[in-house]
Amino acid sequence: TPAAAAAAVAAVAEVGQKRKADAVETETGGDDGDGDDAAAASDEPPAKKVKYEPVSLGPKRFDSPDEMIKYFSWILNNMTVNQDMNDYEFMVVDQCLRTAHPEAEKKIGCGVKTFQIRTHPEHDSRCYSVMRTDGSCEDFSYRKCVEVLFPGWTPPVRPSGAGGRGGGGRGGGGR
């Protein structure tokens, strides 16, 4: 129901604000009470590793945004295009979309039949697609969901010319 969906989004936003506050607290440090101050004596600044609260989507638990990106990226790049997801993947992707996508209601539309990996018509790249009960489909970004579920996380910026699709090399077919 729309009321239940709105309540779920509000709950995720509240949890997101708490995680953001916890992440800031973790970044600023503070005495952790373990008595180990060897890092303070070192000339090198301590590495800033943000600790995130785990996120559960269906039966799958993610301890960090990088873990979630790796999982969703693996599905995106390894699943057969235009094939319905299995029940396990459906539960994970469905809860991800419903609870964390900024435009979940628009993406879900009249209802979800299944999810598939499809080729995006404009960008000629693989994307997550929700197949609706009326036969229509809509693509969506799992990365937007990661940003909601792990507040403070921002995708790493690749230096220009690094990674991405196409370009030089053997068989690159630069366009």
Short mmCIF file of N, CA and C in Angstrom, two decimals:
data_model
loop_
_atom_site.label_atom_id
_atom_site.label_comp_id
_atom_site.label_asym_id
_atom_site.label_seq_id
_atom_site.Cartn_x
_atom_site.Cartn_y
_atom_site.Cartn_z
N THR A 1 0.85 -1.18 0.00
CA THR A 1 0.00 0.00 0.00
C THR A 1 0.88 1.24 0.00
N PRO A 2 0.36 2.33 -0.50
CA PRO A 2 1.16 3.57 -0.51
C PRO A 2 1.54 4.04 0.88
N ALA A 3 0.66 3.84 1.87
CA ALA A 3 0.97 4.26 3.24
C ALA A 3 2.13 3.45 3.81
N ALA A 4 2.13 2.14 3.54
CA ALA A 4 3.21 1.28 4.02
C ALA A 4 4.53 1.65 3.35
N ALA A 5 4.47 1.95 2.05
CA ALA A 5 5.68 2.33 1.33
C ALA A 5 6.23 3.65 1.87
N ALA A 6 5.34 4.60 2.16
CA ALA A 6 5.77 5.89 2.71
C ALA A 6 6.39 5.70 4.09
N ALA A 7 5.81 4.81 4.90
CA ALA A 7 6.36 4.53 6.23
C ALA A 7 7.74 3.89 6.12
N ALA A 8 7.90 2.99 5.15
CA ALA A 8 9.20 2.33 4.96
C ALA A 8 10.26 3.34 4.53
N VAL A 9 9.90 4.25 3.63
CA VAL A 9 10.84 5.28 3.18
C VAL A 9 11.22 6.19 4.34
N ALA A 10 10.23 6.57 5.17
CA ALA A 10 10.50 7.42 6.33
C ALA A 10 11.43 6.70 7.31
N ALA A 11 11.22 5.40 7.51
CA ALA A 11 12.07 4.63 8.43
C ALA A 11 13.50 4.56 7.90
N VAL A 12 13.66 4.36 6.60
CA VAL A 12 14.99 4.31 6.00
C VAL A 12 15.67 5.66 6.14
N ALA A 13 14.94 6.75 5.93
CA ALA A 13 15.51 8.10 6.06
C ALA A 13 15.97 8.34 7.49
N GLU A 14 15.17 7.89 8.47
CA GLU A 14 15.55 8.07 9.88
C GLU A 14 16.81 7.28 10.21
N VAL A 15 16.85 6.03 9.73
CA VAL A 15 18.04 5.20 9.96
C VAL A 15 19.24 5.83 9.25
N GLY A 16 19.00 6.37 8.04
CA GLY A 16 20.08 7.02 7.29
C GLY A 16 20.67 8.19 8.04
N GLN A 17 19.83 9.01 8.67
CA GLN A 17 20.32 10.15 9.44
C GLN A 17 21.14 9.68 10.63
N LYS A 18 20.71 8.60 11.29
CA LYS A 18 21.46 8.07 12.42
C LYS A 18 22.82 7.54 11.95
N ARG A 19 22.82 6.83 10.81
CA ARG A 19 24.09 6.30 10.28
C ARG A 19 25.04 7.44 9.92
N LYS A 20 24.48 8.51 9.35
CA LYS A 20 25.31 9.65 8.98
C LYS A 20 25.95 10.26 10.23
N ALA A 21 25.17 10.41 11.30
CA ALA A 21 25.70 10.95 12.55
C ALA A 21 26.77 10.02 13.13
N ASP A 22 26.52 8.72 13.07
CA ASP A 22 27.49 7.74 13.56
C ASP A 22 28.78 7.78 12.74
N ALA A 23 28.63 7.95 11.41
CA ALA A 23 29.80 8.01 10.54
C ALA A 23 30.65 9.23 10.85
N VAL A 24 30.01 10.37 11.10
CA VAL A 24 30.74 11.59 11.44
C VAL A 24 31.47 11.39 12.76
N GLU A 25 30.80 10.76 13.72
CA GLU A 25 31.43 10.49 15.01
C GLU A 25 32.64 9.58 14.85
N THR A 26 32.50 8.57 13.99
CA THR A 26 33.60 7.65 13.74
C THR A 26 34.77 8.37 13.07
N GLU A 27 34.47 9.26 12.10
CA GLU A 27 35.53 9.99 11.41
C GLU A 27 36.29 10.92 12.34
N THR A 28 35.58 11.56 13.26
CA THR A 28 36.25 12.51 14.14
C THR A 28 37.04 11.82 15.23
N GLY A 29 36.82 10.53 15.37
CA GLY A 29 37.63 9.76 16.32
C GLY A 29 37.11 9.86 17.72
N GLY A 30 38.01 10.14 18.66
CA GLY A 30 37.62 10.12 20.06
C GLY A 30 38.32 8.95 20.71
N ASP A 31 38.37 8.94 22.01
CA ASP A 31 39.04 7.88 22.75
C ASP A 31 38.17 6.65 22.71
N ASP A 32 38.74 5.55 22.16
CA ASP A 32 37.96 4.33 22.10
C ASP A 32 38.16 3.47 23.34
N GLY A 33 38.97 3.94 24.26
CA GLY A 33 39.12 3.27 25.55
C GLY A 33 40.01 2.05 25.52
N ASP A 34 40.69 1.76 24.40
CA ASP A 34 41.50 0.55 24.38
C ASP A 34 42.94 0.82 24.86
N GLY A 35 43.28 2.05 25.11
CA GLY A 35 44.59 2.39 25.64
C GLY A 35 45.70 2.32 24.61
N ASP A 36 45.40 1.99 23.37
CA ASP A 36 46.40 1.86 22.33
C ASP A 36 46.50 3.18 21.59
N ASP A 37 47.48 3.99 21.97
CA ASP A 37 47.67 5.28 21.34
C ASP A 37 48.92 5.31 20.47
N ALA A 38 49.33 4.13 19.96
CA ALA A 38 50.53 4.06 19.14
C ALA A 38 50.36 4.87 17.86
N ALA A 39 49.17 4.91 17.32
CA ALA A 39 48.94 5.66 16.09
C ALA A 39 49.19 7.15 16.31
N ALA A 40 48.90 7.64 17.51
CA ALA A 40 49.10 9.05 17.80
C ALA A 40 50.59 9.39 17.82
N ALA A 41 51.43 8.44 18.19
CA ALA A 41 52.86 8.68 18.25
C ALA A 41 53.50 8.61 16.87
N SER A 42 52.83 8.04 15.91
CA SER A 42 53.38 7.88 14.56
C SER A 42 53.37 9.23 13.84
N ASP A 43 54.33 9.39 12.90
CA ASP A 43 54.38 10.61 12.11
C ASP A 43 53.33 10.59 11.00
N GLU A 44 52.83 9.39 10.64
CA GLU A 44 51.85 9.29 9.57
C GLU A 44 50.46 9.49 10.14
N PRO A 45 49.62 10.23 9.40
CA PRO A 45 48.24 10.39 9.88
C PRO A 45 47.50 9.06 9.78
N PRO A 46 46.61 8.79 10.74
CA PRO A 46 45.89 7.53 10.69
C PRO A 46 44.94 7.51 9.48
N ALA A 47 44.78 6.33 8.91
CA ALA A 47 43.88 6.19 7.77
C ALA A 47 42.45 6.39 8.25
N LYS A 48 41.69 7.18 7.47
CA LYS A 48 40.30 7.41 7.84
C LYS A 48 39.44 6.33 7.21
N LYS A 49 39.04 5.37 8.00
CA LYS A 49 38.18 4.28 7.56
C LYS A 49 36.84 4.47 8.24
N VAL A 50 35.83 4.80 7.46
CA VAL A 50 34.50 5.02 8.01
C VAL A 50 33.86 3.67 8.28
N LYS A 51 33.31 3.52 9.46
CA LYS A 51 32.61 2.29 9.83
C LYS A 51 31.13 2.52 9.63
N TYR A 52 30.50 1.68 8.84
CA TYR A 52 29.08 1.79 8.55
C TYR A 52 28.30 0.72 9.30
N GLU A 53 27.05 1.03 9.58
CA GLU A 53 26.14 0.04 10.15
C GLU A 53 25.77 -0.94 9.04
N PRO A 54 25.69 -2.23 9.33
CA PRO A 54 25.29 -3.20 8.31
C PRO A 54 23.88 -2.93 7.81
N VAL A 55 23.64 -3.28 6.55
CA VAL A 55 22.33 -3.12 5.92
C VAL A 55 21.89 -4.50 5.45
N SER A 56 20.65 -4.86 5.77
CA SER A 56 20.09 -6.13 5.29
C SER A 56 19.02 -5.84 4.26
N LEU A 57 19.14 -6.50 3.12
CA LEU A 57 18.16 -6.42 2.05
C LEU A 57 17.70 -7.84 1.77
N GLY A 58 16.48 -8.15 2.16
CA GLY A 58 16.02 -9.53 2.04
C GLY A 58 16.94 -10.41 2.85
N PRO A 59 17.40 -11.52 2.28
CA PRO A 59 18.28 -12.44 3.03
C PRO A 59 19.76 -12.04 3.02
N LYS A 60 20.11 -10.98 2.32
CA LYS A 60 21.53 -10.59 2.16
C LYS A 60 21.89 -9.43 3.07
N ARG A 61 23.07 -9.54 3.69
CA ARG A 61 23.57 -8.47 4.57
C ARG A 61 24.82 -7.86 3.94
N PHE A 62 24.87 -6.53 3.99
CA PHE A 62 26.02 -5.79 3.48
C PHE A 62 26.64 -5.01 4.63
N ASP A 63 27.93 -5.23 4.88
CA ASP A 63 28.62 -4.55 5.98
C ASP A 63 29.23 -3.22 5.55
N SER A 64 29.27 -2.96 4.24
CA SER A 64 29.85 -1.71 3.76
C SER A 64 29.27 -1.38 2.40
N PRO A 65 29.37 -0.11 1.99
CA PRO A 65 28.89 0.24 0.66
C PRO A 65 29.70 -0.46 -0.44
N ASP A 66 30.99 -0.65 -0.21
CA ASP A 66 31.81 -1.31 -1.22
C ASP A 66 31.36 -2.75 -1.44
N GLU A 67 30.95 -3.41 -0.34
CA GLU A 67 30.46 -4.79 -0.44
C GLU A 67 29.16 -4.83 -1.26
N MET A 68 28.29 -3.86 -1.04
CA MET A 68 27.03 -3.80 -1.77
C MET A 68 27.27 -3.50 -3.25
N ILE A 69 28.16 -2.55 -3.54
CA ILE A 69 28.52 -2.22 -4.92
C ILE A 69 29.07 -3.46 -5.62
N LYS A 70 29.94 -4.19 -4.95
CA LYS A 70 30.56 -5.38 -5.54
C LYS A 70 29.50 -6.43 -5.89
N TYR A 71 28.55 -6.65 -4.98
CA TYR A 71 27.48 -7.64 -5.20
C TYR A 71 26.61 -7.24 -6.39
N PHE A 72 26.09 -6.00 -6.37
CA PHE A 72 25.20 -5.55 -7.44
C PHE A 72 25.93 -5.44 -8.77
N SER A 73 27.19 -5.05 -8.74
CA SER A 73 27.99 -4.97 -9.96
C SER A 73 28.22 -6.36 -10.56
N TRP A 74 28.46 -7.35 -9.69
CA TRP A 74 28.68 -8.71 -10.17
C TRP A 74 27.43 -9.20 -10.90
N ILE A 75 26.25 -8.99 -10.30
CA ILE A 75 25.00 -9.40 -10.96
C ILE A 75 24.86 -8.67 -12.29
N LEU A 76 25.08 -7.36 -12.28
CA LEU A 76 24.95 -6.55 -13.49
C LEU A 76 25.82 -7.07 -14.62
N ASN A 77 27.04 -7.46 -14.30
CA ASN A 77 27.99 -7.85 -15.34
C ASN A 77 27.99 -9.33 -15.70
N ASN A 78 27.35 -10.17 -14.87
CA ASN A 78 27.41 -11.61 -15.10
C ASN A 78 26.08 -12.28 -15.41
N MET A 79 24.99 -11.62 -15.12
CA MET A 79 23.69 -12.22 -15.38
C MET A 79 23.35 -12.11 -16.87
N THR A 80 22.65 -13.11 -17.38
CA THR A 80 22.22 -13.10 -18.76
C THR A 80 21.22 -11.96 -18.98
N VAL A 81 21.41 -11.20 -20.04
CA VAL A 81 20.53 -10.08 -20.36
C VAL A 81 19.13 -10.62 -20.67
N ASN A 82 18.11 -9.89 -20.21
CA ASN A 82 16.69 -10.20 -20.45
C ASN A 82 16.22 -11.49 -19.76
N GLN A 83 16.92 -11.92 -18.74
CA GLN A 83 16.52 -13.11 -17.98
C GLN A 83 15.98 -12.68 -16.63
N ASP A 84 14.83 -13.26 -16.21
CA ASP A 84 14.28 -12.94 -14.90
C ASP A 84 15.24 -13.38 -13.79
N MET A 85 15.33 -12.56 -12.74
CA MET A 85 16.19 -12.90 -11.60
C MET A 85 15.56 -14.04 -10.81
N ASN A 86 16.41 -14.82 -10.15
CA ASN A 86 15.89 -15.89 -9.30
C ASN A 86 15.28 -15.30 -8.03
N ASP A 87 14.65 -16.13 -7.22
CA ASP A 87 13.93 -15.65 -6.04
C ASP A 87 14.84 -14.91 -5.05
N TYR A 88 16.06 -15.42 -4.85
CA TYR A 88 17.00 -14.80 -3.91
C TYR A 88 17.36 -13.39 -4.38
N GLU A 89 17.80 -13.28 -5.62
CA GLU A 89 18.17 -11.97 -6.17
C GLU A 89 16.96 -11.03 -6.19
N PHE A 90 15.78 -11.57 -6.51
CA PHE A 90 14.56 -10.76 -6.52
C PHE A 90 14.34 -10.12 -5.15
N MET A 91 14.46 -10.92 -4.07
CA MET A 91 14.22 -10.39 -2.72
C MET A 91 15.20 -9.26 -2.39
N VAL A 92 16.47 -9.44 -2.75
CA VAL A 92 17.49 -8.42 -2.47
C VAL A 92 17.23 -7.15 -3.27
N VAL A 93 17.05 -7.29 -4.57
CA VAL A 93 16.86 -6.14 -5.45
C VAL A 93 15.54 -5.43 -5.16
N ASP A 94 14.48 -6.19 -4.90
CA ASP A 94 13.18 -5.61 -4.60
C ASP A 94 13.24 -4.74 -3.34
N GLN A 95 13.83 -5.27 -2.28
CA GLN A 95 13.91 -4.48 -1.05
C GLN A 95 14.84 -3.27 -1.24
N CYS A 96 15.88 -3.43 -2.01
CA CYS A 96 16.78 -2.31 -2.30
C CYS A 96 16.01 -1.18 -2.98
N LEU A 97 15.28 -1.51 -4.04
CA LEU A 97 14.52 -0.50 -4.78
C LEU A 97 13.45 0.14 -3.90
N ARG A 98 12.66 -0.67 -3.20
CA ARG A 98 11.52 -0.16 -2.42
C ARG A 98 11.95 0.72 -1.25
N THR A 99 13.03 0.36 -0.58
CA THR A 99 13.40 1.07 0.64
C THR A 99 14.41 2.18 0.43
N ALA A 100 15.14 2.17 -0.69
CA ALA A 100 16.25 3.11 -0.78
C ALA A 100 16.29 3.97 -2.03
N HIS A 101 15.55 3.64 -3.07
CA HIS A 101 15.65 4.46 -4.27
C HIS A 101 14.84 5.75 -4.09
N PRO A 102 15.43 6.90 -4.42
CA PRO A 102 14.73 8.17 -4.25
C PRO A 102 13.42 8.28 -5.05
N GLU A 103 13.30 7.54 -6.14
CA GLU A 103 12.09 7.58 -6.97
C GLU A 103 11.43 6.20 -7.03
N ALA A 104 11.42 5.49 -5.91
CA ALA A 104 10.92 4.12 -5.88
C ALA A 104 9.49 4.00 -6.39
N GLU A 105 8.63 4.89 -5.93
CA GLU A 105 7.23 4.80 -6.32
C GLU A 105 7.06 4.93 -7.84
N LYS A 106 7.80 5.85 -8.44
CA LYS A 106 7.74 6.03 -9.90
C LYS A 106 8.30 4.81 -10.61
N LYS A 107 9.39 4.26 -10.10
CA LYS A 107 10.02 3.11 -10.74
C LYS A 107 9.14 1.86 -10.65
N ILE A 108 8.47 1.67 -9.51
CA ILE A 108 7.64 0.49 -9.31
C ILE A 108 6.34 0.60 -10.10
N GLY A 109 5.79 1.79 -10.18
CA GLY A 109 4.57 2.01 -10.96
C GLY A 109 3.42 1.15 -10.46
N CYS A 110 2.80 0.38 -11.38
CA CYS A 110 1.61 -0.42 -11.04
C CYS A 110 1.96 -1.69 -10.26
N GLY A 111 3.23 -2.05 -10.18
CA GLY A 111 3.65 -3.24 -9.43
C GLY A 111 4.80 -3.94 -10.10
N VAL A 112 5.55 -4.70 -9.31
CA VAL A 112 6.74 -5.40 -9.81
C VAL A 112 6.39 -6.84 -10.16
N LYS A 113 6.71 -7.22 -11.39
CA LYS A 113 6.57 -8.62 -11.79
C LYS A 113 7.90 -9.34 -11.55
N THR A 114 8.98 -8.75 -12.03
CA THR A 114 10.31 -9.33 -11.85
C THR A 114 11.36 -8.25 -12.12
N PHE A 115 12.61 -8.63 -11.99
CA PHE A 115 13.73 -7.75 -12.33
C PHE A 115 14.59 -8.45 -13.36
N GLN A 116 15.19 -7.68 -14.24
CA GLN A 116 16.10 -8.20 -15.26
C GLN A 116 17.27 -7.24 -15.44
N ILE A 117 18.33 -7.77 -16.00
CA ILE A 117 19.42 -6.92 -16.49
C ILE A 117 19.12 -6.75 -17.98
N ARG A 118 19.08 -5.50 -18.42
CA ARG A 118 18.77 -5.20 -19.82
C ARG A 118 19.82 -4.25 -20.37
N THR A 119 19.80 -4.06 -21.66
CA THR A 119 20.69 -3.09 -22.30
C THR A 119 19.95 -1.76 -22.36
N HIS A 120 20.57 -0.72 -21.80
CA HIS A 120 19.93 0.59 -21.78
C HIS A 120 19.85 1.11 -23.22
N PRO A 121 18.66 1.55 -23.65
CA PRO A 121 18.50 1.96 -25.05
C PRO A 121 19.29 3.21 -25.44
N GLU A 122 19.56 4.10 -24.49
CA GLU A 122 20.27 5.33 -24.82
C GLU A 122 21.77 5.23 -24.61
N HIS A 123 22.18 4.45 -23.63
CA HIS A 123 23.60 4.44 -23.25
C HIS A 123 24.36 3.20 -23.73
N ASP A 124 23.65 2.24 -24.33
CA ASP A 124 24.26 1.01 -24.82
C ASP A 124 25.11 0.35 -23.73
N SER A 125 24.56 0.28 -22.52
CA SER A 125 25.25 -0.40 -21.43
C SER A 125 24.22 -1.17 -20.62
N ARG A 126 24.68 -2.11 -19.83
CA ARG A 126 23.78 -2.92 -19.00
C ARG A 126 23.19 -2.06 -17.88
N CYS A 127 21.95 -2.38 -17.52
CA CYS A 127 21.32 -1.67 -16.42
C CYS A 127 20.30 -2.58 -15.73
N TYR A 128 19.98 -2.25 -14.49
CA TYR A 128 18.91 -2.94 -13.77
C TYR A 128 17.58 -2.42 -14.30
N SER A 129 16.64 -3.34 -14.53
CA SER A 129 15.31 -2.95 -14.99
C SER A 129 14.26 -3.64 -14.16
N VAL A 130 13.22 -2.88 -13.80
CA VAL A 130 12.07 -3.45 -13.11
C VAL A 130 11.03 -3.73 -14.18
N MET A 131 10.56 -4.97 -14.23
CA MET A 131 9.51 -5.37 -15.17
C MET A 131 8.20 -5.29 -14.40
N ARG A 132 7.31 -4.43 -14.87
CA ARG A 132 6.06 -4.18 -14.16
C ARG A 132 4.98 -5.19 -14.55
N THR A 133 3.96 -5.24 -13.70
CA THR A 133 2.87 -6.19 -13.92
C THR A 133 2.07 -5.87 -15.18
N ASP A 134 2.13 -4.63 -15.67
CA ASP A 134 1.40 -4.27 -16.89
C ASP A 134 2.23 -4.49 -18.16
N GLY A 135 3.43 -5.05 -18.01
CA GLY A 135 4.29 -5.34 -19.16
C GLY A 135 5.29 -4.25 -19.48
N SER A 136 5.17 -3.08 -18.85
CA SER A 136 6.14 -2.00 -19.08
C SER A 136 7.39 -2.25 -18.24
N CYS A 137 8.45 -1.52 -18.54
CA CYS A 137 9.68 -1.66 -17.75
C CYS A 137 10.32 -0.29 -17.54
N GLU A 138 11.15 -0.22 -16.51
CA GLU A 138 11.82 1.03 -16.15
C GLU A 138 13.19 0.67 -15.60
N ASP A 139 14.21 1.38 -16.04
CA ASP A 139 15.56 1.15 -15.50
C ASP A 139 15.71 1.92 -14.18
N PHE A 140 16.66 1.49 -13.35
CA PHE A 140 16.95 2.20 -12.11
C PHE A 140 18.41 2.00 -11.72
N SER A 141 18.89 2.91 -10.90
CA SER A 141 20.28 2.91 -10.46
C SER A 141 20.42 2.31 -9.07
N TYR A 142 21.17 1.22 -8.95
CA TYR A 142 21.43 0.66 -7.63
C TYR A 142 22.40 1.55 -6.85
N ARG A 143 23.20 2.33 -7.55
CA ARG A 143 24.15 3.23 -6.86
C ARG A 143 23.42 4.32 -6.08
N LYS A 144 22.28 4.79 -6.59
CA LYS A 144 21.50 5.77 -5.84
C LYS A 144 21.01 5.15 -4.53
N CYS A 145 20.69 3.87 -4.56
CA CYS A 145 20.24 3.16 -3.36
C CYS A 145 21.39 3.04 -2.35
N VAL A 146 22.58 2.76 -2.85
CA VAL A 146 23.75 2.66 -1.96
C VAL A 146 23.98 3.99 -1.24
N GLU A 147 23.83 5.10 -1.96
CA GLU A 147 24.03 6.42 -1.36
C GLU A 147 23.01 6.70 -0.27
N VAL A 148 21.80 6.16 -0.39
CA VAL A 148 20.77 6.35 0.64
C VAL A 148 21.04 5.43 1.83
N LEU A 149 21.38 4.18 1.56
CA LEU A 149 21.57 3.20 2.63
C LEU A 149 22.85 3.42 3.42
N PHE A 150 23.85 4.02 2.80
CA PHE A 150 25.13 4.30 3.46
C PHE A 150 25.43 5.80 3.35
N PRO A 151 24.75 6.62 4.17
CA PRO A 151 24.95 8.07 4.09
C PRO A 151 26.41 8.46 4.29
N GLY A 152 26.84 9.42 3.51
CA GLY A 152 28.22 9.88 3.59
C GLY A 152 29.10 9.19 2.56
N TRP A 153 28.64 8.08 1.99
CA TRP A 153 29.41 7.38 0.97
C TRP A 153 29.25 8.10 -0.35
N THR A 154 30.34 8.30 -1.02
CA THR A 154 30.30 8.85 -2.37
C THR A 154 31.11 7.94 -3.27
N PRO A 155 30.64 7.74 -4.49
CA PRO A 155 31.38 6.86 -5.40
C PRO A 155 32.78 7.40 -5.64
N PRO A 156 33.76 6.52 -5.67
CA PRO A 156 35.13 6.98 -5.97
C PRO A 156 35.18 7.60 -7.36
N VAL A 157 35.94 8.66 -7.49
CA VAL A 157 36.08 9.34 -8.78
C VAL A 157 37.27 8.73 -9.51
N ARG A 158 36.99 8.28 -10.74
CA ARG A 158 38.06 7.71 -11.55
C ARG A 158 38.79 8.83 -12.26
N PRO A 159 40.12 8.76 -12.31
CA PRO A 159 40.85 9.76 -13.07
C PRO A 159 40.43 9.69 -14.54
N SER A 160 40.46 10.83 -15.23
CA SER A 160 40.04 10.81 -16.62
C SER A 160 40.91 9.84 -17.41
N GLY A 161 40.24 9.08 -18.25
CA GLY A 161 40.95 8.10 -19.07
C GLY A 161 41.08 6.75 -18.40
N ALA A 162 40.74 6.64 -17.11
CA ALA A 162 40.87 5.36 -16.43
C ALA A 162 39.53 4.66 -16.38
N GLY A 163 39.53 3.37 -16.65
CA GLY A 163 38.30 2.59 -16.55
C GLY A 163 37.29 3.00 -17.60
N GLY A 164 36.05 2.69 -17.34
CA GLY A 164 35.00 3.05 -18.28
C GLY A 164 34.93 2.09 -19.44
N ARG A 165 34.10 2.40 -20.39
CA ARG A 165 33.90 1.52 -21.54
C ARG A 165 34.54 2.12 -22.78
N GLY A 166 34.98 1.21 -23.64
CA GLY A 166 35.49 1.64 -24.94
C GLY A 166 36.85 2.31 -24.84
N GLY A 167 37.25 2.88 -25.93
CA GLY A 167 38.52 3.56 -25.95
C GLY A 167 39.59 2.69 -26.55
N GLY A 168 40.83 3.03 -26.27
CA GLY A 168 41.98 2.38 -26.89
C GLY A 168 42.14 0.93 -26.56
N GLY A 169 43.26 0.39 -26.92
CA GLY A 169 43.55 -1.01 -26.68
C GLY A 169 43.04 -1.89 -27.80
N ARG A 170 43.43 -3.14 -27.73
CA ARG A 170 43.01 -4.10 -28.77
C ARG A 170 41.53 -4.37 -28.64
N GLY A 171 40.81 -4.19 -29.70
CA GLY A 171 39.39 -4.50 -29.72
C GLY A 171 38.55 -3.47 -28.98
N GLY A 172 39.14 -2.35 -28.60
CA GLY A 172 38.40 -1.33 -27.86
C GLY A 172 37.29 -0.68 -28.67
N GLY A 173 37.46 -0.64 -29.97
CA GLY A 173 36.43 -0.10 -30.85
C GLY A 173 36.03 1.32 -30.51
N GLY A 174 36.99 2.17 -30.14
CA GLY A 174 36.67 3.55 -29.75
C GLY A 174 35.72 4.23 -30.71
N ARG A 175 34.66 4.80 -30.15
CA ARG A 175 33.65 5.45 -31.00
C ARG A 175 33.86 6.92 -31.04
#
